[in-house]
């Protein structure tokens, strides 16, 4: 398996622009997670889905952030409008949950810079 | 106060030394994950444990539920072990939701 795939790997944009990050989880996995990593705050969970349904979005910073999972093989994280403080590395992870806590597999991350 | 606390924040050692990284967690954490993040940025899950001890090669993870403490040990450390090691807990209420420690930056000098 190719592992969790994220695109783009790097994104540089200007403040106010819309940014869309994409994630393809490992085939057969039923849970998907979006994380953000910054120097100041470390790793933080933004949102996670079970069977394509958002379960916990309490980590989403504000209304400018939105995430969707239209099917089991694809998810997007959108920032509109983007701000310089959104600059971070965004990781997607997936796991196969069977009634208990399971290992999460991380994608390579998208490094976002908002100027 | 963070639910998951790691120590030390930075650790430098010589090749071959035995390494210990500690993680303390609060009530409500049901399982502990140890993650490794290499300088390139990729994150790999090393262990997930809720009791006892797990071993993989030169890496050993232990957890003491009563003391709410976990340790990651590296035997015969090597420069390629240099990375950031992150402890993360999953809590009882949001069983899949990871709460992260601050990470320990490990540098092994040849």
mmCIF file with all atom_site columns, C-alpha atoms in Angstrom:
data_model
loop_
_atom_site.group_PDB
_atom_site.id
_atom_site.type_symbol
_atom_site.label_atom_id
_atom_site.label_alt_id
_atom_site.label_comp_id
_atom_site.label_asym_id
_atom_site.label_entity_id
_atom_site.label_seq_id
_atom_site.pdbx_PDB_ins_code
_atom_site.Cartn_x
_atom_site.Cartn_y
_atom_site.Cartn_z
_atom_site.occupancy
_atom_site.B_iso_or_equiv
_atom_site.pdbx_formal_charge
_atom_site.auth_seq_id
_atom_site.auth_comp_id
_atom_site.auth_asym_id
_atom_site.auth_atom_id
_atom_site.pdbx_PDB_model_num
ATOM 1   C CA . UNK A 1 1   ? 0.000   0.000  0.000  1.00 0.00 ? 1   UNK A CA 1
ATOM 2   C CA . UNK A 1 2   ? 1.205   3.543  -0.731 1.00 0.00 ? 2   UNK A CA 1
ATOM 3   C CA . UNK A 1 3   ? 0.376   4.806  2.731  1.00 0.00 ? 3   UNK A CA 1
ATOM 4   C CA . UNK A 1 4   ? -1.511  8.000  3.439  1.00 0.00 ? 4   UNK A CA 1
ATOM 5   C CA . UNK A 1 5   ? -1.143  10.421 0.531  1.00 0.00 ? 5   UNK A CA 1
ATOM 6   C CA . UNK A 1 6   ? -1.306  14.169 0.960  1.00 0.00 ? 6   UNK A CA 1
ATOM 7   C CA . UNK A 1 7   ? -1.193  16.939 -1.576 1.00 0.00 ? 7   UNK A CA 1
ATOM 8   C CA . UNK A 1 8   ? 0.252   19.369 -2.135 1.00 0.00 ? 8   UNK A CA 1
ATOM 9   C CA . UNK A 1 9   ? 3.443   18.741 -0.160 1.00 0.00 ? 9   UNK A CA 1
ATOM 10  C CA . UNK A 1 10  ? 4.212   22.440 -0.057 1.00 0.00 ? 10  UNK A CA 1
ATOM 11  C CA . UNK A 1 11  ? 1.965   25.436 -0.504 1.00 0.00 ? 11  UNK A CA 1
ATOM 12  C CA . UNK A 1 12  ? 2.849   29.114 -0.467 1.00 0.00 ? 12  UNK A CA 1
ATOM 13  C CA . UNK A 1 13  ? -0.014  31.549 -0.717 1.00 0.00 ? 13  UNK A CA 1
ATOM 14  C CA . UNK A 1 14  ? -0.906  35.102 0.094  1.00 0.00 ? 14  UNK A CA 1
ATOM 15  C CA . UNK A 1 15  ? -3.087  36.207 2.946  1.00 0.00 ? 15  UNK A CA 1
ATOM 16  C CA . UNK A 1 16  ? -6.740  36.137 1.990  1.00 0.00 ? 16  UNK A CA 1
ATOM 17  C CA . UNK A 1 17  ? -6.448  33.334 -0.532 1.00 0.00 ? 17  UNK A CA 1
ATOM 18  C CA . UNK A 1 18  ? -8.305  30.058 -0.254 1.00 0.00 ? 18  UNK A CA 1
ATOM 19  C CA . UNK A 1 19  ? -6.186  26.994 0.496  1.00 0.00 ? 19  UNK A CA 1
ATOM 20  C CA . UNK A 1 20  ? -7.298  23.402 -0.031 1.00 0.00 ? 20  UNK A CA 1
ATOM 21  C CA . UNK A 1 21  ? -5.329  20.505 1.374  1.00 0.00 ? 21  UNK A CA 1
ATOM 22  C CA . UNK A 1 22  ? -6.070  16.974 0.215  1.00 0.00 ? 22  UNK A CA 1
ATOM 23  C CA . UNK A 1 23  ? -5.718  13.559 1.781  1.00 0.00 ? 23  UNK A CA 1
ATOM 24  C CA . UNK A 1 24  ? -6.158  10.002 0.580  1.00 0.00 ? 24  UNK A CA 1
ATOM 25  C CA . UNK A 1 25  ? -6.233  7.558  3.496  1.00 0.00 ? 25  UNK A CA 1
ATOM 26  C CA . UNK A 1 26  ? -4.937  4.011  3.399  1.00 0.00 ? 26  UNK A CA 1
ATOM 27  C CA . UNK A 1 27  ? -7.401  1.806  1.577  1.00 0.00 ? 27  UNK A CA 1
ATOM 28  C CA . UNK A 1 28  ? -9.727  0.028  3.985  1.00 0.00 ? 28  UNK A CA 1
ATOM 29  C CA . UNK A 1 29  ? -9.167  2.422  6.864  1.00 0.00 ? 29  UNK A CA 1
ATOM 30  C CA . UNK A 1 30  ? -12.338 3.861  8.362  1.00 0.00 ? 30  UNK A CA 1
ATOM 31  C CA . UNK A 1 31  ? -11.021 6.753  10.436 1.00 0.00 ? 31  UNK A CA 1
ATOM 32  C CA . UNK A 1 32  ? -9.282  9.882  9.211  1.00 0.00 ? 32  UNK A CA 1
ATOM 33  C CA . UNK A 1 33  ? -7.628  12.632 11.212 1.00 0.00 ? 33  UNK A CA 1
ATOM 34  C CA . UNK A 1 34  ? -6.394  16.119 10.375 1.00 0.00 ? 34  UNK A CA 1
ATOM 35  C CA . UNK A 1 35  ? -3.593  17.543 12.553 1.00 0.00 ? 35  UNK A CA 1
ATOM 36  C CA . UNK A 1 36  ? -1.700  20.804 12.570 1.00 0.00 ? 36  UNK A CA 1
ATOM 37  C CA . UNK A 1 37  ? 1.870   21.219 13.806 1.00 0.00 ? 37  UNK A CA 1
ATOM 38  C CA . UNK A 1 38  ? 3.504   24.519 14.724 1.00 0.00 ? 38  UNK A CA 1
ATOM 39  C CA . UNK A 1 39  ? 6.619   25.367 16.676 1.00 0.00 ? 39  UNK A CA 1
ATOM 40  C CA . UNK A 1 40  ? 4.594   27.155 19.335 1.00 0.00 ? 40  UNK A CA 1
ATOM 41  C CA . UNK A 1 41  ? 1.802   24.655 19.864 1.00 0.00 ? 41  UNK A CA 1
ATOM 42  C CA . UNK A 1 42  ? 3.215   21.364 18.655 1.00 0.00 ? 42  UNK A CA 1
ATOM 43  C CA . UNK A 1 43  ? 0.793   18.825 17.216 1.00 0.00 ? 43  UNK A CA 1
ATOM 44  C CA . UNK A 1 44  ? -2.930  19.454 17.567 1.00 0.00 ? 44  UNK A CA 1
ATOM 45  C CA . UNK A 1 45  ? -5.922  17.510 16.378 1.00 0.00 ? 45  UNK A CA 1
ATOM 46  C CA . UNK A 1 46  ? -8.190  19.615 14.191 1.00 0.00 ? 46  UNK A CA 1
ATOM 47  C CA . UNK A 1 47  ? -10.928 17.150 13.275 1.00 0.00 ? 47  UNK A CA 1
ATOM 48  C CA . UNK A 1 48  ? -11.512 13.460 12.804 1.00 0.00 ? 48  UNK A CA 1
ATOM 49  C CA . UNK A 1 49  ? -13.965 11.346 10.839 1.00 0.00 ? 49  UNK A CA 1
ATOM 50  C CA . UNK A 1 50  ? -15.323 7.854  11.374 1.00 0.00 ? 50  UNK A CA 1
ATOM 51  C CA . UNK A 1 51  ? -16.839 6.206  8.313  1.00 0.00 ? 51  UNK A CA 1
ATOM 52  C CA . UNK A 1 52  ? -16.788 9.589  6.532  1.00 0.00 ? 52  UNK A CA 1
ATOM 53  C CA . UNK A 1 53  ? -18.771 11.289 9.325  1.00 0.00 ? 53  UNK A CA 1
ATOM 54  C CA . UNK A 1 54  ? -17.150 14.114 11.328 1.00 0.00 ? 54  UNK A CA 1
ATOM 55  C CA . UNK A 1 55  ? -16.985 13.030 14.956 1.00 0.00 ? 55  UNK A CA 1
ATOM 56  C CA . UNK A 1 56  ? -15.013 15.726 16.734 1.00 0.00 ? 56  UNK A CA 1
ATOM 57  C CA . UNK A 1 57  ? -14.220 19.114 15.216 1.00 0.00 ? 57  UNK A CA 1
ATOM 58  C CA . UNK A 1 58  ? -13.509 20.881 18.500 1.00 0.00 ? 58  UNK A CA 1
ATOM 59  C CA . UNK A 1 59  ? -9.940  21.519 17.390 1.00 0.00 ? 59  UNK A CA 1
ATOM 60  C CA . UNK A 1 60  ? -10.900 23.471 14.296 1.00 0.00 ? 60  UNK A CA 1
ATOM 61  C CA . UNK A 1 61  ? -9.624  26.972 15.081 1.00 0.00 ? 61  UNK A CA 1
ATOM 62  C CA . UNK A 1 62  ? -12.470 29.023 13.641 1.00 0.00 ? 62  UNK A CA 1
ATOM 63  C CA . UNK A 1 63  ? -15.009 29.277 10.872 1.00 0.00 ? 63  UNK A CA 1
ATOM 64  C CA . UNK A 1 64  ? -12.309 29.889 8.301  1.00 0.00 ? 64  UNK A CA 1
ATOM 65  C CA . UNK A 1 65  ? -11.445 26.196 8.545  1.00 0.00 ? 65  UNK A CA 1
ATOM 66  C CA . UNK A 1 66  ? -13.655 23.489 7.105  1.00 0.00 ? 66  UNK A CA 1
ATOM 67  C CA . UNK A 1 67  ? -13.137 19.797 6.386  1.00 0.00 ? 67  UNK A CA 1
ATOM 68  C CA . UNK A 1 68  ? -15.049 17.313 4.294  1.00 0.00 ? 68  UNK A CA 1
ATOM 69  C CA . UNK A 1 69  ? -14.885 13.630 3.602  1.00 0.00 ? 69  UNK A CA 1
ATOM 70  C CA . UNK A 1 70  ? -17.176 12.915 0.644  1.00 0.00 ? 70  UNK A CA 1
ATOM 71  C CA . UNK A 1 71  ? -16.116 9.271  0.453  1.00 0.00 ? 71  UNK A CA 1
ATOM 72  C CA . UNK A 1 72  ? -13.885 6.740  2.145  1.00 0.00 ? 72  UNK A CA 1
ATOM 73  C CA . UNK A 1 73  ? -10.887 7.517  -0.026 1.00 0.00 ? 73  UNK A CA 1
ATOM 74  C CA . UNK A 1 74  ? -10.729 11.293 0.023  1.00 0.00 ? 74  UNK A CA 1
ATOM 75  C CA . UNK A 1 75  ? -10.801 14.229 2.420  1.00 0.00 ? 75  UNK A CA 1
ATOM 76  C CA . UNK A 1 76  ? -10.135 17.935 2.144  1.00 0.00 ? 76  UNK A CA 1
ATOM 77  C CA . UNK A 1 77  ? -9.215  20.623 4.625  1.00 0.00 ? 77  UNK A CA 1
ATOM 78  C CA . UNK A 1 78  ? -10.014 24.110 3.426  1.00 0.00 ? 78  UNK A CA 1
ATOM 79  C CA . UNK A 1 79  ? -8.920  27.454 4.821  1.00 0.00 ? 79  UNK A CA 1
ATOM 80  C CA . UNK A 1 80  ? -10.792 30.494 3.527  1.00 0.00 ? 80  UNK A CA 1
ATOM 81  C CA . UNK A 1 81  ? -9.556  33.172 3.873  1.00 0.00 ? 81  UNK A CA 1
ATOM 82  C CA . UNK A 1 82  ? -6.056  32.190 4.870  1.00 0.00 ? 82  UNK A CA 1
ATOM 83  C CA . UNK A 1 83  ? -4.000  34.205 7.363  1.00 0.00 ? 83  UNK A CA 1
ATOM 84  C CA . UNK A 1 84  ? -0.268  34.224 8.162  1.00 0.00 ? 84  UNK A CA 1
ATOM 85  C CA . UNK A 1 85  ? -0.952  32.515 11.513 1.00 0.00 ? 85  UNK A CA 1
ATOM 86  C CA . UNK A 1 86  ? -2.255  29.498 9.607  1.00 0.00 ? 86  UNK A CA 1
ATOM 87  C CA . UNK A 1 87  ? 1.298   28.762 8.488  1.00 0.00 ? 87  UNK A CA 1
ATOM 88  C CA . UNK A 1 88  ? 2.074   25.286 9.767  1.00 0.00 ? 88  UNK A CA 1
ATOM 89  C CA . UNK A 1 89  ? 2.525   21.685 8.703  1.00 0.00 ? 89  UNK A CA 1
ATOM 90  C CA . UNK A 1 90  ? -0.798  19.920 8.269  1.00 0.00 ? 90  UNK A CA 1
ATOM 91  C CA . UNK A 1 91  ? -0.831  16.159 8.687  1.00 0.00 ? 91  UNK A CA 1
ATOM 92  C CA . UNK A 1 92  ? -3.488  13.699 7.714  1.00 0.00 ? 92  UNK A CA 1
ATOM 93  C CA . UNK A 1 93  ? -3.598  10.282 9.388  1.00 0.00 ? 93  UNK A CA 1
ATOM 94  C CA . UNK A 1 94  ? -5.809  7.241  9.025  1.00 0.00 ? 94  UNK A CA 1
ATOM 95  C CA . UNK A 1 95  ? -6.529  4.111  11.011 1.00 0.00 ? 95  UNK A CA 1
ATOM 96  C CA . UNK A 1 96  ? -8.694  1.024  10.959 1.00 0.00 ? 96  UNK A CA 1
ATOM 97  C CA . UNK A 1 97  ? -10.833 1.195  14.060 1.00 0.00 ? 97  UNK A CA 1
ATOM 98  C CA . UNK A 1 98  ? -12.487 -2.005 15.224 1.00 0.00 ? 98  UNK A CA 1
ATOM 99  C CA . UNK A 1 99  ? -14.044 -1.010 18.527 1.00 0.00 ? 99  UNK A CA 1
ATOM 100 C CA . UNK A 1 100 ? -10.856 -0.015 20.316 1.00 0.00 ? 100 UNK A CA 1
ATOM 101 C CA . UNK A 1 101 ? -7.950  2.385  19.968 1.00 0.00 ? 101 UNK A CA 1
ATOM 102 C CA . UNK A 1 102 ? -5.755  1.582  16.983 1.00 0.00 ? 102 UNK A CA 1
ATOM 103 C CA . UNK A 1 103 ? -2.468  2.757  15.517 1.00 0.00 ? 103 UNK A CA 1
ATOM 104 C CA . UNK A 1 104 ? -2.685  5.842  13.334 1.00 0.00 ? 104 UNK A CA 1
ATOM 105 C CA . UNK A 1 105 ? -0.688  6.084  10.118 1.00 0.00 ? 105 UNK A CA 1
ATOM 106 C CA . UNK A 1 106 ? 0.475   9.554  9.187  1.00 0.00 ? 106 UNK A CA 1
ATOM 107 C CA . UNK A 1 107 ? 0.876   11.112 5.787  1.00 0.00 ? 107 UNK A CA 1
ATOM 108 C CA . UNK A 1 108 ? 3.979   13.120 4.876  1.00 0.00 ? 108 UNK A CA 1
ATOM 109 C CA . UNK A 1 109 ? 2.296   16.423 5.680  1.00 0.00 ? 109 UNK A CA 1
ATOM 110 C CA . UNK A 1 110 ? 1.616   19.625 3.769  1.00 0.00 ? 110 UNK A CA 1
ATOM 111 C CA . UNK A 1 111 ? 3.859   22.529 4.652  1.00 0.00 ? 111 UNK A CA 1
ATOM 112 C CA . UNK A 1 112 ? 1.773   25.696 4.343  1.00 0.00 ? 112 UNK A CA 1
ATOM 113 C CA . UNK A 1 113 ? 3.184   29.200 4.296  1.00 0.00 ? 113 UNK A CA 1
ATOM 114 C CA . UNK A 1 114 ? 0.795   32.115 4.211  1.00 0.00 ? 114 UNK A CA 1
ATOM 115 C CA . UNK A 1 115 ? 2.486   35.412 3.404  1.00 0.00 ? 115 UNK A CA 1
ATOM 116 C CA . UNK B 2 1   ? -1.913  22.106 32.318 1.00 0.00 ? 1   UNK B CA 1
ATOM 117 C CA . UNK B 2 2   ? -1.378  19.773 29.398 1.00 0.00 ? 2   UNK B CA 1
ATOM 118 C CA . UNK B 2 3   ? -2.841  16.315 29.817 1.00 0.00 ? 3   UNK B CA 1
ATOM 119 C CA . UNK B 2 4   ? 0.407   14.769 28.577 1.00 0.00 ? 4   UNK B CA 1
ATOM 120 C CA . UNK B 2 5   ? 3.805   15.954 29.798 1.00 0.00 ? 5   UNK B CA 1
ATOM 121 C CA . UNK B 2 6   ? 7.140   14.784 28.434 1.00 0.00 ? 6   UNK B CA 1
ATOM 122 C CA . UNK B 2 7   ? 10.664  15.062 29.735 1.00 0.00 ? 7   UNK B CA 1
ATOM 123 C CA . UNK B 2 8   ? 13.289  15.977 28.883 1.00 0.00 ? 8   UNK B CA 1
ATOM 124 C CA . UNK B 2 9   ? 12.532  18.449 26.093 1.00 0.00 ? 9   UNK B CA 1
ATOM 125 C CA . UNK B 2 10  ? 16.003  17.984 24.638 1.00 0.00 ? 10  UNK B CA 1
ATOM 126 C CA . UNK B 2 11  ? 18.444  15.138 25.051 1.00 0.00 ? 11  UNK B CA 1
ATOM 127 C CA . UNK B 2 12  ? 21.920  14.761 23.607 1.00 0.00 ? 12  UNK B CA 1
ATOM 128 C CA . UNK B 2 13  ? 23.891  11.556 24.042 1.00 0.00 ? 13  UNK B CA 1
ATOM 129 C CA . UNK B 2 14  ? 26.787  9.631  22.590 1.00 0.00 ? 14  UNK B CA 1
ATOM 130 C CA . UNK B 2 15  ? 26.347  6.675  20.300 1.00 0.00 ? 15  UNK B CA 1
ATOM 131 C CA . UNK B 2 16  ? 25.834  3.491  22.278 1.00 0.00 ? 16  UNK B CA 1
ATOM 132 C CA . UNK B 2 17  ? 24.239  5.098  25.313 1.00 0.00 ? 17  UNK B CA 1
ATOM 133 C CA . UNK B 2 18  ? 20.978  3.874  26.831 1.00 0.00 ? 18  UNK B CA 1
ATOM 134 C CA . UNK B 2 19  ? 18.260  6.465  26.340 1.00 0.00 ? 19  UNK B CA 1
ATOM 135 C CA . UNK B 2 20  ? 15.118  7.046  28.411 1.00 0.00 ? 20  UNK B CA 1
ATOM 136 C CA . UNK B 2 21  ? 12.334  9.472  27.579 1.00 0.00 ? 21  UNK B CA 1
ATOM 137 C CA . UNK B 2 22  ? 9.528   9.940  30.069 1.00 0.00 ? 22  UNK B CA 1
ATOM 138 C CA . UNK B 2 23  ? 5.862   10.732 29.691 1.00 0.00 ? 23  UNK B CA 1
ATOM 139 C CA . UNK B 2 24  ? 3.333   11.502 32.425 1.00 0.00 ? 24  UNK B CA 1
ATOM 140 C CA . UNK B 2 25  ? -0.344  11.761 31.746 1.00 0.00 ? 25  UNK B CA 1
ATOM 141 C CA . UNK B 2 26  ? -3.501  12.792 33.503 1.00 0.00 ? 26  UNK B CA 1
ATOM 142 C CA . UNK B 2 27  ? -6.576  10.905 34.587 1.00 0.00 ? 27  UNK B CA 1
ATOM 143 C CA . UNK B 2 28  ? -8.743  9.857  31.671 1.00 0.00 ? 28  UNK B CA 1
ATOM 144 C CA . UNK B 2 29  ? -5.972  8.782  29.346 1.00 0.00 ? 29  UNK B CA 1
ATOM 145 C CA . UNK B 2 30  ? -6.662  5.178  28.369 1.00 0.00 ? 30  UNK B CA 1
ATOM 146 C CA . UNK B 2 31  ? -3.795  4.377  26.009 1.00 0.00 ? 31  UNK B CA 1
ATOM 147 C CA . UNK B 2 32  ? -0.383  5.821  25.209 1.00 0.00 ? 32  UNK B CA 1
ATOM 148 C CA . UNK B 2 33  ? 1.186   6.202  21.797 1.00 0.00 ? 33  UNK B CA 1
ATOM 149 C CA . UNK B 2 34  ? 4.838   6.828  21.089 1.00 0.00 ? 34  UNK B CA 1
ATOM 150 C CA . UNK B 2 35  ? 5.578   8.558  17.795 1.00 0.00 ? 35  UNK B CA 1
ATOM 151 C CA . UNK B 2 36  ? 8.847   9.333  16.043 1.00 0.00 ? 36  UNK B CA 1
ATOM 152 C CA . UNK B 2 37  ? 9.320   12.375 13.835 1.00 0.00 ? 37  UNK B CA 1
ATOM 153 C CA . UNK B 2 38  ? 12.476  12.464 11.760 1.00 0.00 ? 38  UNK B CA 1
ATOM 154 C CA . UNK B 2 39  ? 14.215  15.665 10.646 1.00 0.00 ? 39  UNK B CA 1
ATOM 155 C CA . UNK B 2 40  ? 12.474  15.335 7.284  1.00 0.00 ? 40  UNK B CA 1
ATOM 156 C CA . UNK B 2 41  ? 9.182   15.755 9.117  1.00 0.00 ? 41  UNK B CA 1
ATOM 157 C CA . UNK B 2 42  ? 7.513   12.393 8.630  1.00 0.00 ? 42  UNK B CA 1
ATOM 158 C CA . UNK B 2 43  ? 5.732   10.889 11.648 1.00 0.00 ? 43  UNK B CA 1
ATOM 159 C CA . UNK B 2 44  ? 5.823   7.186  12.402 1.00 0.00 ? 44  UNK B CA 1
ATOM 160 C CA . UNK B 2 45  ? 3.886   5.407  15.097 1.00 0.00 ? 45  UNK B CA 1
ATOM 161 C CA . UNK B 2 46  ? 6.274   3.320  17.198 1.00 0.00 ? 46  UNK B CA 1
ATOM 162 C CA . UNK B 2 47  ? 4.079   1.850  19.900 1.00 0.00 ? 47  UNK B CA 1
ATOM 163 C CA . UNK B 2 48  ? 0.604   1.913  21.281 1.00 0.00 ? 48  UNK B CA 1
ATOM 164 C CA . UNK B 2 49  ? 0.128   0.474  24.743 1.00 0.00 ? 49  UNK B CA 1
ATOM 165 C CA . UNK B 2 50  ? -2.355  0.495  27.566 1.00 0.00 ? 50  UNK B CA 1
ATOM 166 C CA . UNK B 2 51  ? -0.505  -1.847 29.922 1.00 0.00 ? 51  UNK B CA 1
ATOM 167 C CA . UNK B 2 52  ? 2.805   -3.592 30.419 1.00 0.00 ? 52  UNK B CA 1
ATOM 168 C CA . UNK B 2 53  ? 5.670   -3.398 28.013 1.00 0.00 ? 53  UNK B CA 1
ATOM 169 C CA . UNK B 2 54  ? 6.294   -3.618 24.280 1.00 0.00 ? 54  UNK B CA 1
ATOM 170 C CA . UNK B 2 55  ? 9.574   -4.154 22.434 1.00 0.00 ? 55  UNK B CA 1
ATOM 171 C CA . UNK B 2 56  ? 10.572  -3.620 18.832 1.00 0.00 ? 56  UNK B CA 1
ATOM 172 C CA . UNK B 2 57  ? 14.226  -4.051 18.023 1.00 0.00 ? 57  UNK B CA 1
ATOM 173 C CA . UNK B 2 58  ? 16.203  -1.668 20.202 1.00 0.00 ? 58  UNK B CA 1
ATOM 174 C CA . UNK B 2 59  ? 13.115  0.221  21.298 1.00 0.00 ? 59  UNK B CA 1
ATOM 175 C CA . UNK B 2 60  ? 11.178  -0.620 24.445 1.00 0.00 ? 60  UNK B CA 1
ATOM 176 C CA . UNK B 2 61  ? 8.063   1.119  25.734 1.00 0.00 ? 61  UNK B CA 1
ATOM 177 C CA . UNK B 2 62  ? 6.654   0.628  29.204 1.00 0.00 ? 62  UNK B CA 1
ATOM 178 C CA . UNK B 2 63  ? 3.614   1.957  30.962 1.00 0.00 ? 63  UNK B CA 1
ATOM 179 C CA . UNK B 2 64  ? 2.658   2.094  34.643 1.00 0.00 ? 64  UNK B CA 1
ATOM 180 C CA . UNK B 2 65  ? -1.062  2.668  34.866 1.00 0.00 ? 65  UNK B CA 1
ATOM 181 C CA . UNK B 2 66  ? -1.128  3.316  38.609 1.00 0.00 ? 66  UNK B CA 1
ATOM 182 C CA . UNK B 2 67  ? 1.518   6.012  38.349 1.00 0.00 ? 67  UNK B CA 1
ATOM 183 C CA . UNK B 2 68  ? 0.188   7.308  35.005 1.00 0.00 ? 68  UNK B CA 1
ATOM 184 C CA . UNK B 2 69  ? 3.648   7.176  33.550 1.00 0.00 ? 69  UNK B CA 1
ATOM 185 C CA . UNK B 2 70  ? 5.228   5.751  30.429 1.00 0.00 ? 70  UNK B CA 1
ATOM 186 C CA . UNK B 2 71  ? 8.819   5.506  29.279 1.00 0.00 ? 71  UNK B CA 1
ATOM 187 C CA . UNK B 2 72  ? 10.471  4.965  25.935 1.00 0.00 ? 72  UNK B CA 1
ATOM 188 C CA . UNK B 2 73  ? 13.889  3.349  26.059 1.00 0.00 ? 73  UNK B CA 1
ATOM 189 C CA . UNK B 2 74  ? 16.451  3.023  23.299 1.00 0.00 ? 74  UNK B CA 1
ATOM 190 C CA . UNK B 2 75  ? 19.278  0.546  23.798 1.00 0.00 ? 75  UNK B CA 1
ATOM 191 C CA . UNK B 2 76  ? 22.624  0.880  22.010 1.00 0.00 ? 76  UNK B CA 1
ATOM 192 C CA . UNK B 2 77  ? 21.609  4.248  20.576 1.00 0.00 ? 77  UNK B CA 1
ATOM 193 C CA . UNK B 2 78  ? 22.753  5.202  17.096 1.00 0.00 ? 78  UNK B CA 1
ATOM 194 C CA . UNK B 2 79  ? 22.914  8.537  15.252 1.00 0.00 ? 79  UNK B CA 1
ATOM 195 C CA . UNK B 2 80  ? 20.028  7.398  13.059 1.00 0.00 ? 80  UNK B CA 1
ATOM 196 C CA . UNK B 2 81  ? 17.859  7.397  16.224 1.00 0.00 ? 81  UNK B CA 1
ATOM 197 C CA . UNK B 2 82  ? 18.137  11.188 16.250 1.00 0.00 ? 82  UNK B CA 1
ATOM 198 C CA . UNK B 2 83  ? 14.594  12.470 15.955 1.00 0.00 ? 83  UNK B CA 1
ATOM 199 C CA . UNK B 2 84  ? 11.776  14.032 17.925 1.00 0.00 ? 84  UNK B CA 1
ATOM 200 C CA . UNK B 2 85  ? 9.893   11.494 20.018 1.00 0.00 ? 85  UNK B CA 1
ATOM 201 C CA . UNK B 2 86  ? 6.326   12.358 20.863 1.00 0.00 ? 86  UNK B CA 1
ATOM 202 C CA . UNK B 2 87  ? 4.118   10.810 23.492 1.00 0.00 ? 87  UNK B CA 1
ATOM 203 C CA . UNK B 2 88  ? 0.375   11.014 22.879 1.00 0.00 ? 88  UNK B CA 1
ATOM 204 C CA . UNK B 2 89  ? -2.601  9.816  24.856 1.00 0.00 ? 89  UNK B CA 1
ATOM 205 C CA . UNK B 2 90  ? -6.072  8.818  23.891 1.00 0.00 ? 90  UNK B CA 1
ATOM 206 C CA . UNK B 2 91  ? -8.701  9.666  26.439 1.00 0.00 ? 91  UNK B CA 1
ATOM 207 C CA . UNK B 2 92  ? -11.674 7.696  27.562 1.00 0.00 ? 92  UNK B CA 1
ATOM 208 C CA . UNK B 2 93  ? -14.217 10.126 26.171 1.00 0.00 ? 93  UNK B CA 1
ATOM 209 C CA . UNK B 2 94  ? -12.802 10.557 22.684 1.00 0.00 ? 94  UNK B CA 1
ATOM 210 C CA . UNK B 2 95  ? -11.135 7.209  22.312 1.00 0.00 ? 95  UNK B CA 1
ATOM 211 C CA . UNK B 2 96  ? -9.408  7.969  19.038 1.00 0.00 ? 96  UNK B CA 1
ATOM 212 C CA . UNK B 2 97  ? -8.530  11.560 19.805 1.00 0.00 ? 97  UNK B CA 1
ATOM 213 C CA . UNK B 2 98  ? -4.806  11.971 20.406 1.00 0.00 ? 98  UNK B CA 1
ATOM 214 C CA . UNK B 2 99  ? -3.574  14.480 22.979 1.00 0.00 ? 99  UNK B CA 1
ATOM 215 C CA . UNK B 2 100 ? 0.093   15.200 22.370 1.00 0.00 ? 100 UNK B CA 1
ATOM 216 C CA . UNK B 2 101 ? 3.046   15.886 24.605 1.00 0.00 ? 101 UNK B CA 1
ATOM 217 C CA . UNK B 2 102 ? 5.507   18.583 23.651 1.00 0.00 ? 102 UNK B CA 1
ATOM 218 C CA . UNK B 2 103 ? 8.021   16.139 22.183 1.00 0.00 ? 103 UNK B CA 1
ATOM 219 C CA . UNK B 2 104 ? 11.599  15.269 23.090 1.00 0.00 ? 104 UNK B CA 1
ATOM 220 C CA . UNK B 2 105 ? 14.320  16.188 20.627 1.00 0.00 ? 105 UNK B CA 1
ATOM 221 C CA . UNK B 2 106 ? 16.946  13.447 20.760 1.00 0.00 ? 106 UNK B CA 1
ATOM 222 C CA . UNK B 2 107 ? 20.393  13.886 19.249 1.00 0.00 ? 107 UNK B CA 1
ATOM 223 C CA . UNK B 2 108 ? 22.825  10.992 19.176 1.00 0.00 ? 108 UNK B CA 1
ATOM 224 C CA . UNK B 2 109 ? 26.373  11.987 18.387 1.00 0.00 ? 109 UNK B CA 1
ATOM 225 C CA . UNK B 2 110 ? 28.767  9.524  16.759 1.00 0.00 ? 110 UNK B CA 1
#
